[in-house]
CSV table of C-alpha atoms in Angstrom, one decimal:
chain,number,residue,atom,x,y,z
A,220,UNK,CA,0.0,0.0,0.0
A,221,UNK,CA,2.9,2.4,0.6
A,222,UNK,CA,3.7,2.2,-3.1
A,223,UNK,CA,0.1,3.0,-4.0
A,224,UNK,CA,0.1,6.1,-1.8
A,225,UNK,CA,3.5,7.2,-3.2
A,226,UNK,CA,2.2,6.6,-6.7
A,227,UNK,CA,-0.9,8.7,-6.0
A,228,UNK,CA,1.2,11.6,-4.7
A,229,UNK,CA,3.5,11.5,-7.7
A,230,UNK,CA,0.7,11.1,-10.3
A,231,UNK,CA,-1.1,14.2,-9.1
A,232,UNK,CA,2.0,16.2,-8.1
A,233,UNK,CA,0.6,16.6,-4.5
A,234,UNK,CA,3.9,17.4,-2.9
A,235,UNK,CA,6.9,19.5,-4.0
A,236,UNK,CA,10.4,19.6,-2.7
A,237,UNK,CA,10.6,21.6,0.5
A,238,UNK,CA,6.8,21.7,1.1
A,239,UNK,CA,5.1,21.8,4.5
A,240,UNK,CA,2.3,19.2,4.8
A,241,UNK,CA,-0.2,19.4,7.6
A,242,UNK,CA,-2.2,16.2,8.1
A,243,UNK,CA,-5.9,16.6,9.1
A,244,UNK,CA,-5.7,14.1,12.0
A,245,UNK,CA,-9.0,12.8,13.5
A,246,UNK,CA,-7.4,9.8,15.2
A,247,UNK,CA,-9.3,7.4,13.0
A,248,UNK,CA,-7.6,4.7,11.0
A,249,UNK,CA,-7.6,6.7,7.8
A,250,UNK,CA,-5.8,9.7,9.2
A,251,UNK,CA,-3.4,7.7,11.4
A,252,UNK,CA,-2.4,5.7,8.3
A,253,UNK,CA,-1.9,8.9,6.3
A,254,UNK,CA,0.3,10.4,9.0
A,255,UNK,CA,2.4,7.2,9.2
A,256,UNK,CA,2.9,7.1,5.4
A,257,UNK,CA,3.9,10.8,5.1
A,258,UNK,CA,6.4,10.5,8.0
A,259,UNK,CA,7.9,7.5,6.1
A,260,UNK,CA,8.1,9.6,2.8
A,261,UNK,CA,9.2,13.0,4.2
A,262,UNK,CA,12.9,12.4,4.0
A,263,UNK,CA,12.7,11.0,0.5
A,264,UNK,CA,10.8,14.0,-0.8
A,265,UNK,CA,12.3,16.6,1.7
A,266,UNK,CA,9.0,17.9,3.0
A,267,UNK,CA,8.0,18.8,6.6
A,268,UNK,CA,5.1,17.0,8.3
A,269,UNK,CA,2.8,18.6,10.9
A,270,UNK,CA,-0.7,17.7,12.0
A,271,UNK,CA,-4.0,19.5,13.1
A,272,UNK,CA,-7.0,18.3,15.0
A,273,UNK,CA,-10.5,19.9,15.3
A,274,UNK,CA,-12.5,18.9,18.4
A,275,UNK,CA,-16.2,19.4,17.4
A,276,UNK,CA,-17.4,18.6,21.0
A,277,UNK,CA,-20.3,16.6,19.5
A,278,UNK,CA,-19.6,13.3,21.4
A,279,UNK,CA,-18.9,14.5,24.9
A,280,UNK,CA,-16.0,12.7,26.6
A,281,UNK,CA,-15.4,10.7,23.5
A,282,UNK,CA,-14.5,13.9,21.6
A,283,UNK,CA,-12.0,14.9,24.3
A,284,UNK,CA,-10.6,11.4,24.4
A,285,UNK,CA,-9.9,11.5,20.6
A,286,UNK,CA,-8.2,14.9,21.0
A,287,UNK,CA,-5.9,13.5,23.7
A,288,UNK,CA,-5.2,10.5,21.6
A,289,UNK,CA,-4.0,12.8,18.8
A,290,UNK,CA,-1.9,14.8,21.1
A,291,UNK,CA,-0.2,11.7,22.5
A,292,UNK,CA,0.4,10.2,19.0
A,293,UNK,CA,2.1,13.4,17.8
A,294,UNK,CA,4.1,13.7,21.0
A,295,UNK,CA,5.4,10.2,20.5
A,296,UNK,CA,6.4,10.9,16.9
A,297,UNK,CA,7.8,14.3,17.6
A,298,UNK,CA,5.2,16.0,15.3
A,299,UNK,CA,3.9,19.5,15.9
A,300,UNK,CA,0.1,19.4,16.4
A,301,UNK,CA,-2.4,22.3,16.1
A,302,UNK,CA,-5.6,21.9,18.0
A,303,UNK,CA,-8.8,23.9,17.8
A,304,UNK,CA,-12.0,23.3,19.8
A,305,UNK,CA,-15.5,24.3,18.5
A,306,UNK,CA,-18.9,23.8,20.0
A,307,UNK,CA,-20.5,22.7,16.8
A,308,UNK,CA,-23.9,21.9,18.4
A,309,UNK,CA,-24.2,25.5,19.7
A,310,UNK,CA,-22.8,27.0,16.5
A,311,UNK,CA,-25.1,25.0,14.2
A,312,UNK,CA,-28.2,26.1,16.1
A,313,UNK,CA,-27.1,29.7,16.0
A,314,UNK,CA,-26.5,29.4,12.2
A,315,UNK,CA,-29.6,27.2,11.7
A,316,UNK,CA,-27.6,24.6,9.7
A,317,UNK,CA,-27.0,20.9,10.2
A,318,UNK,CA,-24.1,19.5,12.4
A,319,UNK,CA,-22.6,18.0,9.2
A,320,UNK,CA,-22.5,21.4,7.3
A,321,UNK,CA,-21.4,23.4,10.4
A,322,UNK,CA,-18.6,20.9,11.2
A,323,UNK,CA,-17.3,20.9,7.6
A,324,UNK,CA,-17.3,24.7,7.5
A,325,UNK,CA,-15.3,24.8,10.7
A,326,UNK,CA,-12.8,22.2,9.4
A,327,UNK,CA,-12.1,24.1,6.3
A,328,UNK,CA,-11.9,27.5,8.0
A,329,UNK,CA,-9.3,25.9,10.3
A,330,UNK,CA,-7.5,24.4,7.3
A,331,UNK,CA,-7.5,27.7,5.4
A,332,UNK,CA,-6.0,29.5,8.4
A,333,UNK,CA,-3.2,27.0,8.8
A,334,UNK,CA,-2.5,26.8,5.1
A,335,UNK,CA,-2.1,30.6,4.9
A,336,UNK,CA,-0.1,31.0,8.1
A,337,UNK,CA,2.4,28.2,7.4
A,338,UNK,CA,2.3,28.3,3.5
A,339,UNK,CA,1.3,24.7,3.8
A,340,UNK,CA,-0.6,22.0,2.0
A,341,UNK,CA,-3.4,20.2,4.0
A,342,UNK,CA,-3.5,16.4,3.6
A,343,UNK,CA,-7.0,15.0,4.3
A,344,UNK,CA,-7.5,11.2,4.6
A,345,UNK,CA,-10.3,10.8,2.2
A,346,UNK,CA,-10.1,7.3,0.7
A,347,UNK,CA,-11.9,5.5,-2.2
A,348,UNK,CA,-14.8,4.4,0.0
A,349,UNK,CA,-15.4,8.1,0.9
A,350,UNK,CA,-15.3,8.9,-2.8
A,351,UNK,CA,-17.9,6.3,-3.5
A,352,UNK,CA,-20.1,7.6,-0.8
A,353,UNK,CA,-19.7,11.2,-2.0
A,354,UNK,CA,-20.5,10.3,-5.6
A,355,UNK,CA,-23.7,8.4,-4.5
A,356,UNK,CA,-24.7,11.2,-2.2
A,357,UNK,CA,-24.2,13.8,-5.0
A,358,UNK,CA,-26.1,11.7,-7.5
A,359,UNK,CA,-29.1,11.4,-5.2
A,360,UNK,CA,-29.2,15.3,-5.0
A,361,UNK,CA,-29.1,15.8,-8.8
A,362,UNK,CA,-25.5,16.8,-9.1
A,363,UNK,CA,-23.8,18.3,-12.1
A,364,UNK,CA,-20.8,16.6,-13.9
A,365,UNK,CA,-18.5,18.2,-11.4
A,366,UNK,CA,-20.5,16.6,-8.5
A,367,UNK,CA,-20.4,13.2,-10.2
A,368,UNK,CA,-16.6,13.6,-10.7
A,369,UNK,CA,-16.2,12.7,-7.0
A,370,UNK,CA,-13.8,14.1,-4.5
A,371,UNK,CA,-11.0,16.1,-6.2
A,372,UNK,CA,-7.5,14.5,-5.7
A,373,UNK,CA,-6.1,18.0,-5.4
A,374,UNK,CA,-7.9,21.2,-4.9
A,375,UNK,CA,-6.1,24.4,-4.1
A,376,UNK,CA,-4.0,23.7,-1.0
A,377,UNK,CA,-5.9,20.4,-0.2
A,378,UNK,CA,-4.3,17.1,-1.1
A,379,UNK,CA,-5.7,13.6,-0.7
A,380,UNK,CA,-3.0,10.9,-0.9
A,381,UNK,CA,-5.3,8.1,0.2
A,382,UNK,CA,-8.0,8.7,-2.5
A,383,UNK,CA,-7.0,5.6,-4.5
A,384,UNK,CA,-6.9,3.4,-1.3
A,385,UNK,CA,-9.8,1.4,0.1
A,386,UNK,CA,-10.8,1.6,3.8
A,387,UNK,CA,-10.2,-2.1,4.0
A,388,UNK,CA,-6.6,-1.8,2.9
A,389,UNK,CA,-6.1,1.1,5.3
A,390,UNK,CA,-7.3,-1.0,8.3
A,391,UNK,CA,-5.1,-3.9,7.1
A,392,UNK,CA,-2.1,-1.4,7.0
A,393,UNK,CA,-2.8,-0.2,10.5
A,394,UNK,CA,-3.0,-3.8,11.8
A,395,UNK,CA,0.2,-4.7,10.0
A,396,UNK,CA,2.2,-1.9,11.5
A,397,UNK,CA,0.5,-2.2,14.9
A,398,UNK,CA,-0.9,1.4,14.6
A,399,UNK,CA,-3.5,2.2,17.2
A,400,UNK,CA,-6.5,4.4,16.2
A,401,UNK,CA,-9.9,5.5,17.6
A,402,UNK,CA,-13.3,4.8,16.2
A,403,UNK,CA,-15.9,7.6,16.0
A,404,UNK,CA,-19.1,6.0,17.5
A,405,UNK,CA,-21.3,8.1,15.2
A,406,UNK,CA,-19.9,6.2,12.2
A,407,UNK,CA,-21.7,3.1,13.5
A,408,UNK,CA,-25.2,4.6,13.4
A,409,UNK,CA,-27.5,5.6,10.5
A,410,UNK,CA,-28.0,9.1,12.1
A,411,UNK,CA,-26.2,10.8,9.2
A,412,UNK,CA,-27.0,10.6,5.5
A,413,UNK,CA,-23.5,9.3,4.6
A,414,UNK,CA,-23.7,6.5,7.1
A,415,UNK,CA,-27.0,5.4,5.6
A,416,UNK,CA,-25.2,5.1,2.2
A,417,UNK,CA,-22.2,3.4,3.8
A,418,UNK,CA,-24.2,0.8,5.8
A,419,UNK,CA,-27.2,0.2,3.5
A,420,UNK,CA,-26.4,1.1,-0.1
A,421,UNK,CA,-22.7,0.2,-0.6
A,422,UNK,CA,-23.0,-3.4,0.6
A,423,UNK,CA,-25.6,-4.0,-2.1
A,424,UNK,CA,-23.4,-2.5,-4.7
A,425,UNK,CA,-20.5,-4.6,-3.6
A,426,UNK,CA,-22.6,-7.7,-4.0
A,427,UNK,CA,-23.0,-6.7,-7.7
A,428,UNK,CA,-19.4,-5.5,-8.1
A,429,UNK,CA,-16.8,-6.2,-5.3
A,430,UNK,CA,-14.5,-3.5,-6.9
A,431,UNK,CA,-17.2,-0.8,-7.1
A,432,UNK,CA,-14.8,1.7,-5.5
A,433,UNK,CA,-12.3,1.4,-8.3
A,434,UNK,CA,-15.0,1.3,-11.0
A,435,UNK,CA,-16.4,4.6,-9.7
A,436,UNK,CA,-13.0,6.2,-9.4
A,437,UNK,CA,-12.5,5.4,-13.1
A,438,UNK,CA,-15.9,6.9,-13.9
A,439,UNK,CA,-15.1,10.0,-11.9
A,440,UNK,CA,-11.9,10.5,-13.8
A,441,UNK,CA,-13.7,10.3,-17.2
A,442,UNK,CA,-16.5,12.7,-16.0
A,443,UNK,CA,-13.9,15.1,-14.6
A,444,UNK,CA,-12.1,15.2,-18.0
A,445,UNK,CA,-15.4,15.9,-19.8
A,446,UNK,CA,-16.4,18.6,-17.2
A,447,UNK,CA,-13.0,20.2,-17.6
A,448,UNK,CA,-13.3,20.3,-21.4
A,449,UNK,CA,-16.8,21.8,-21.2
A,450,UNK,CA,-15.6,24.5,-18.7
A,451,UNK,CA,-12.7,25.4,-21.0
A,452,UNK,CA,-15.1,25.6,-23.9
A,453,UNK,CA,-17.3,27.9,-21.9
A,454,UNK,CA,-14.5,30.2,-20.9
A,455,UNK,CA,-13.4,30.4,-24.6
A,456,UNK,CA,-17.0,31.2,-25.6
A,457,UNK,CA,-17.1,34.0,-23.0
A,458,UNK,CA,-14.0,35.6,-24.5
A,459,UNK,CA,-15.3,35.3,-28.0
A,460,UNK,CA,-18.7,36.7,-27.1
A,461,UNK,CA,-17.6,39.5,-24.8
A,462,UNK,CA,-18.5,43.0,-25.8
A,463,UNK,CA,-18.1,45.9,-23.4
A,464,UNK,CA,-19.9,44.9,-20.2
A,465,UNK,CA,-21.9,42.1,-21.7
A,466,UNK,CA,-21.9,39.2,-24.1
A,467,UNK,CA,-23.2,39.2,-27.7
A,468,UNK,CA,-26.3,37.0,-27.7
A,469,UNK,CA,-25.9,36.0,-31.4
A,470,UNK,CA,-22.5,34.5,-30.5
A,471,UNK,CA,-24.0,32.7,-27.5
A,472,UNK,CA,-27.0,31.3,-29.4
A,473,UNK,CA,-24.7,29.8,-32.0
A,474,UNK,CA,-23.0,27.7,-29.4
A,475,UNK,CA,-23.6,24.1,-28.4
A,476,UNK,CA,-26.3,24.0,-25.7
A,477,UNK,CA,-24.1,22.1,-23.2
A,478,UNK,CA,-21.4,24.8,-23.6
A,479,UNK,CA,-24.0,27.6,-23.3
A,480,UNK,CA,-25.3,26.1,-20.0
A,481,UNK,CA,-21.7,26.0,-18.7
A,482,UNK,CA,-21.3,29.7,-19.7
A,483,UNK,CA,-24.4,30.6,-17.6
A,484,UNK,CA,-23.1,28.5,-14.7
A,485,UNK,CA,-19.6,30.2,-14.9
A,486,UNK,CA,-21.3,33.6,-14.7
A,487,UNK,CA,-23.5,32.5,-11.9
A,488,UNK,CA,-20.5,31.3,-9.9
A,489,UNK,CA,-18.6,34.6,-10.6
A,490,UNK,CA,-21.5,36.4,-9.0
A,491,UNK,CA,-21.5,34.0,-6.0
A,492,UNK,CA,-25.1,32.8,-6.9
A,493,UNK,CA,-26.2,29.4,-5.8
A,494,UNK,CA,-28.2,28.2,-8.8
A,495,UNK,CA,-30.5,25.4,-9.7
A,496,UNK,CA,-31.4,23.8,-13.0
A,497,UNK,CA,-34.4,26.0,-13.2
A,498,UNK,CA,-32.3,29.2,-13.1
A,499,UNK,CA,-30.2,27.8,-16.0
A,500,UNK,CA,-33.3,27.0,-18.1
A,501,UNK,CA,-34.9,30.4,-17.4
A,502,UNK,CA,-31.7,32.2,-18.4
A,503,UNK,CA,-31.5,30.1,-21.6
A,504,UNK,CA,-35.0,31.4,-22.4
A,505,UNK,CA,-34.0,35.1,-22.1
A,506,UNK,CA,-30.8,34.6,-24.1
A,507,UNK,CA,-33.0,33.2,-26.9
A,508,UNK,CA,-35.9,35.7,-26.6
A,509,UNK,CA,-34.6,38.7,-24.7
A,510,UNK,CA,-35.8,40.1,-21.4
A,511,UNK,CA,-34.9,40.0,-17.8
A,512,UNK,CA,-35.2,37.7,-14.8
A,513,UNK,CA,-34.6,38.4,-11.1
A,514,UNK,CA,-32.2,35.7,-9.8
A,515,UNK,CA,-32.3,37.0,-6.3
A,516,UNK,CA,-32.4,40.3,-4.5
A,517,UNK,CA,-30.1,42.8,-6.4
A,518,UNK,CA,-29.0,40.3,-9.0
A,519,UNK,CA,-30.6,39.9,-12.4
A,520,UNK,CA,-30.0,38.2,-15.8
A,521,UNK,CA,-30.6,40.6,-18.6
A,522,UNK,CA,-30.7,40.4,-22.4
A,523,UNK,CA,-31.2,43.7,-24.1
A,524,UNK,CA,-30.0,45.3,-27.3
A,525,UNK,CA,-28.2,42.1,-28.3
A,526,UNK,CA,-26.2,41.9,-25.1
A,527,UNK,CA,-26.5,39.4,-22.2
A,528,UNK,CA,-25.2,40.0,-18.7
A,529,UNK,CA,-25.6,39.1,-15.1
A,530,UNK,CA,-26.1,42.4,-13.4
A,531,UNK,CA,-26.0,43.5,-9.8
A,532,UNK,CA,-28.7,46.0,-9.2
A,533,UNK,CA,-29.4,48.2,-6.2
A,534,UNK,CA,-32.4,49.7,-4.4
A,535,UNK,CA,-30.7,53.0,-3.5
A,536,UNK,CA,-32.9,56.0,-2.9
A,537,UNK,CA,-32.4,59.1,-5.0
A,538,UNK,CA,-29.3,61.0,-3.9
A,539,UNK,CA,-28.7,64.8,-4.2
A,540,UNK,CA,-26.1,67.0,-2.4
A,541,UNK,CA,-24.9,70.6,-2.5
A,542,UNK,CA,-21.3,71.2,-3.7
A,543,UNK,CA,-18.7,72.3,-1.3
A,544,UNK,CA,-15.3,72.5,-2.8
A,545,UNK,CA,-13.6,72.1,0.6
A,546,UNK,CA,-15.6,69.1,1.7
A,547,UNK,CA,-15.6,65.6,0.1
A,548,UNK,CA,-18.9,63.8,-0.5
A,549,UNK,CA,-19.5,60.2,0.4
A,550,UNK,CA,-22.0,58.3,-1.8
A,551,UNK,CA,-22.3,54.5,-1.4
A,552,UNK,CA,-18.8,53.1,-1.7
A,553,UNK,CA,-17.5,56.3,-3.5
A,554,UNK,CA,-15.7,59.4,-2.1
A,555,UNK,CA,-16.0,62.4,-4.4
A,556,UNK,CA,-13.7,65.3,-3.7
A,557,UNK,CA,-13.0,68.5,-5.6
A,558,UNK,CA,-9.6,70.2,-6.1
A,559,UNK,CA,-8.8,73.6,-7.5
A,560,UNK,CA,-6.1,73.2,-10.2
A,561,UNK,CA,-4.0,76.1,-11.7
A,562,UNK,CA,-3.9,76.1,-15.5
A,563,UNK,CA,-0.4,76.7,-16.9
A,564,UNK,CA,-0.4,76.9,-20.6
A,565,UNK,CA,-2.6,75.1,-23.2
A,566,UNK,CA,-5.3,72.8,-21.7
A,567,UNK,CA,-6.7,70.0,-23.8
A,568,UNK,CA,-10.3,70.4,-23.0
A,569,UNK,CA,-11.1,66.8,-24.3
A,570,UNK,CA,-8.2,65.1,-22.5
A,571,UNK,CA,-10.2,64.3,-19.4
A,572,UNK,CA,-13.8,64.0,-18.4
A,573,UNK,CA,-12.9,64.9,-14.8
A,574,UNK,CA,-11.9,68.5,-15.2
A,575,UNK,CA,-14.7,71.2,-15.2
A,576,UNK,CA,-14.8,75.0,-15.3
A,577,UNK,CA,-14.9,76.8,-12.0
A,578,UNK,CA,-17.6,79.0,-13.4
A,579,UNK,CA,-20.3,76.3,-13.0
A,580,UNK,CA,-19.7,75.9,-9.3
A,581,UNK,CA,-22.7,77.9,-8.1
A,582,UNK,CA,-25.1,77.5,-5.1
A,583,UNK,CA,-27.7,75.8,-7.3
A,584,UNK,CA,-25.3,73.1,-8.6
A,585,UNK,CA,-26.1,69.7,-7.2
A,586,UNK,CA,-24.3,66.4,-7.3
A,587,UNK,CA,-27.0,63.8,-7.8
A,588,UNK,CA,-28.5,60.8,-9.6
A,589,UNK,CA,-30.1,61.3,-13.0
A,590,UNK,CA,-33.7,62.6,-13.3
A,591,UNK,CA,-36.3,62.3,-16.0
A,592,UNK,CA,-35.9,65.3,-18.3
A,593,UNK,CA,-32.1,65.7,-17.8
A,594,UNK,CA,-30.2,67.0,-20.9
A,595,UNK,CA,-26.6,67.8,-21.7
A,596,UNK,CA,-25.2,70.0,-24.4
A,597,UNK,CA,-22.2,67.9,-25.4
A,598,UNK,CA,-19.0,69.9,-25.8
A,599,UNK,CA,-17.4,67.8,-28.5
A,600,UNK,CA,-20.4,67.1,-30.6
A,601,UNK,CA,-22.2,70.5,-30.2
A,602,UNK,CA,-25.6,68.9,-29.8
A,603,UNK,CA,-28.1,68.6,-26.9
A,604,UNK,CA,-28.9,65.1,-25.9
A,605,UNK,CA,-31.3,63.7,-23.2
A,606,UNK,CA,-29.3,61.5,-20.7
A,607,UNK,CA,-31.6,58.7,-21.6
A,608,UNK,CA,-30.8,58.8,-25.3
A,609,UNK,CA,-27.1,59.3,-24.6
A,610,UNK,CA,-26.9,56.3,-22.3
A,611,UNK,CA,-28.9,54.2,-24.8
A,612,UNK,CA,-26.4,55.3,-27.5
A,613,UNK,CA,-23.4,54.4,-25.4
A,614,UNK,CA,-25.1,51.1,-24.3
A,615,UNK,CA,-24.7,51.9,-20.6
A,616,UNK,CA,-26.2,48.9,-18.7
A,617,UNK,CA,-29.5,50.0,-17.2
A,618,UNK,CA,-28.5,48.8,-13.7
A,619,UNK,CA,-25.6,51.2,-13.7
A,620,UNK,CA,-27.5,54.3,-14.9
A,621,UNK,CA,-29.1,55.2,-11.7
A,622,UNK,CA,-25.9,54.8,-9.7
A,623,UNK,CA,-23.9,57.2,-12.0
A,624,UNK,CA,-23.5,60.6,-10.6
A,625,UNK,CA,-24.1,63.9,-12.4
A,626,UNK,CA,-23.4,67.6,-11.7
A,627,UNK,CA,-26.5,69.5,-12.7
A,628,UNK,CA,-28.2,72.9,-12.4
A,629,UNK,CA,-31.9,72.1,-12.6
A,630,UNK,CA,-32.2,69.6,-15.5
A,631,UNK,CA,-29.1,71.1,-17.2
A,632,UNK,CA,-26.4,68.5,-16.7
A,633,UNK,CA,-22.7,69.7,-16.9
A,634,UNK,CA,-20.9,66.5,-16.0
A,635,UNK,CA,-21.7,62.8,-16.1
A,636,UNK,CA,-19.5,60.5,-14.2
A,637,UNK,CA,-16.9,58.9,-16.5
A,638,UNK,CA,-18.9,59.9,-19.6
A,639,UNK,CA,-19.1,63.5,-20.6
A,640,UNK,CA,-18.7,67.2,-19.8
A,641,UNK,CA,-21.1,69.9,-21.1
A,642,UNK,CA,-20.0,72.8,-23.4
A,643,UNK,CA,-20.5,75.2,-20.5
A,644,UNK,CA,-18.3,73.1,-18.1
A,645,UNK,CA,-15.4,72.6,-20.5
A,646,UNK,CA,-12.2,74.0,-19.4
A,647,UNK,CA,-10.9,76.7,-21.8
A,648,UNK,CA,-7.3,77.9,-22.4
A,649,UNK,CA,-8.0,81.5,-21.2
A,650,UNK,CA,-9.0,80.3,-17.8
A,651,UNK,CA,-6.6,80.6,-14.9
A,652,UNK,CA,-7.9,77.6,-12.9
A,653,UNK,CA,-10.4,74.8,-13.1
A,654,UNK,CA,-11.8,72.1,-10.8
A,655,UNK,CA,-10.7,68.5,-10.8
A,656,UNK,CA,-13.2,65.9,-9.7
A,657,UNK,CA,-11.6,63.0,-7.9
A,658,UNK,CA,-13.5,59.7,-7.3
A,659,UNK,CA,-12.0,57.1,-5.0
A,660,UNK,CA,-13.4,53.9,-3.4
A,661,UNK,CA,-14.5,54.3,0.2
C-alpha cells in the first residue's frame, strides 16, 4: 500500500520539494495511516510533516478522548500538532444549519487558516470508500458533472494521498504496522446521510461489483475530464462573445447547448449565486428571446440590445447633495472630492472627463443621480442630448445608470461620471484655474 500512496502523490503532483504538509488528524484509522505514510516519505521528498485536529465537541467525553489520543500520538512521533476546539452543536443552532455542514465549515476554516499561516498543504485522509459515498450522495441530490466527478484529488491547498486506497486496505495497513487508532461512534449509526449510504447502499453495490470503489474512481476521472473540457469551452466562448460589459447574444446562441449552459453556470459562480437547473433553463430562455429575470435580490440576468449580462442591481434611494469644494462627498462606496487646479499653458479640453470649469460651481449646482428630463449640451459634438438617449447610444447597462453621478443645475447636466462634460463646463485655455473631480473607493 505504501507504493500505491506514493504513486498517487506523484501522479497528481501533490507534494513538491521543501513543502510543509499538515495532516488533518481525527485519530481514526484513515488519518493515522496517512500520517504514518507521510512520515515515512518525508525524508525521501524533503517535506515537513505537521498535524492538526479539530474537536467538534459533539460526542462529549469521546471527543475529548480523541483529542488527547491525537496529542499523544504526535508527541510520541515528535510531530507538531495544532488543535482547535469548537462547540459545533451550539454554533449550528445559531446558524440554523446541520451539524454536518457546520462541522465541515469549521474544518475548512481551520485548514485555510493553517495553510495561509504556514504556507502549507493540508492532507486529508479521504479514501476510495469516501469517494464512492460522496458520488452516490451527490447523485441522489441531482449533481452536475462536477458533482459526479467525485472528491478532487487535489484542490487548491488540499491534497488527498489516500484517495485511491480502500478503507479495508487502510485498516489492514494499521494492523500490519501495529498502529492504534480511535473509532468515531457516530460512524456506527445511521443518524447521518453518509452513514445510511455506507451501511445500506454500498453493501448491495459490492454484491454486484466487489471492486465498485475502483470502478467509480474510473468513472469519476472520465467525467472530470469531460467537465474540464466543457468548462474550458465555456471560458473560450465568453472571450469570443464579450462586448463591453456584456456578451453578444448572437454568439451565445450559435454555441452548443451544453457549452452555453456552462457559460451561464460560470457567470452565476462569478457572482456567488447558488443556482438550480431551473435558473439555468430560465436564463437560456431570455438569451433566446430577450428580457430580464430576477435571480435573487439585487441580481438579475438581462438580455437587451443584443447583449446578455448578469447584473448587480441596487435599491438605492435618489441622492442629491450641494457642492462644497472644501468638503468631500461620500456616496455609497465612493468618495467624491474637488480640487482647484491652476492652468499653466494650453489645456486640452477633451483630455479628461474629470476637469470642469470653476464657473459652473454655483449655489444651485447639485451632485445627484439622474432625473427624467435631464439633458446635456455635449462639448465635443455641439448637440443637446437627453441623458436617456445618450446612455442608450453608449449602451450603458440599465442597472448602472441610476448609480452614476451627475453635476446638474436644474435639468441642465454639466458632468456625467466617466462619460461627458457639457460645453459650459469645459475648461478653456484663457481660464486661470479649473476644478478636478476625484473619485475614489471608500
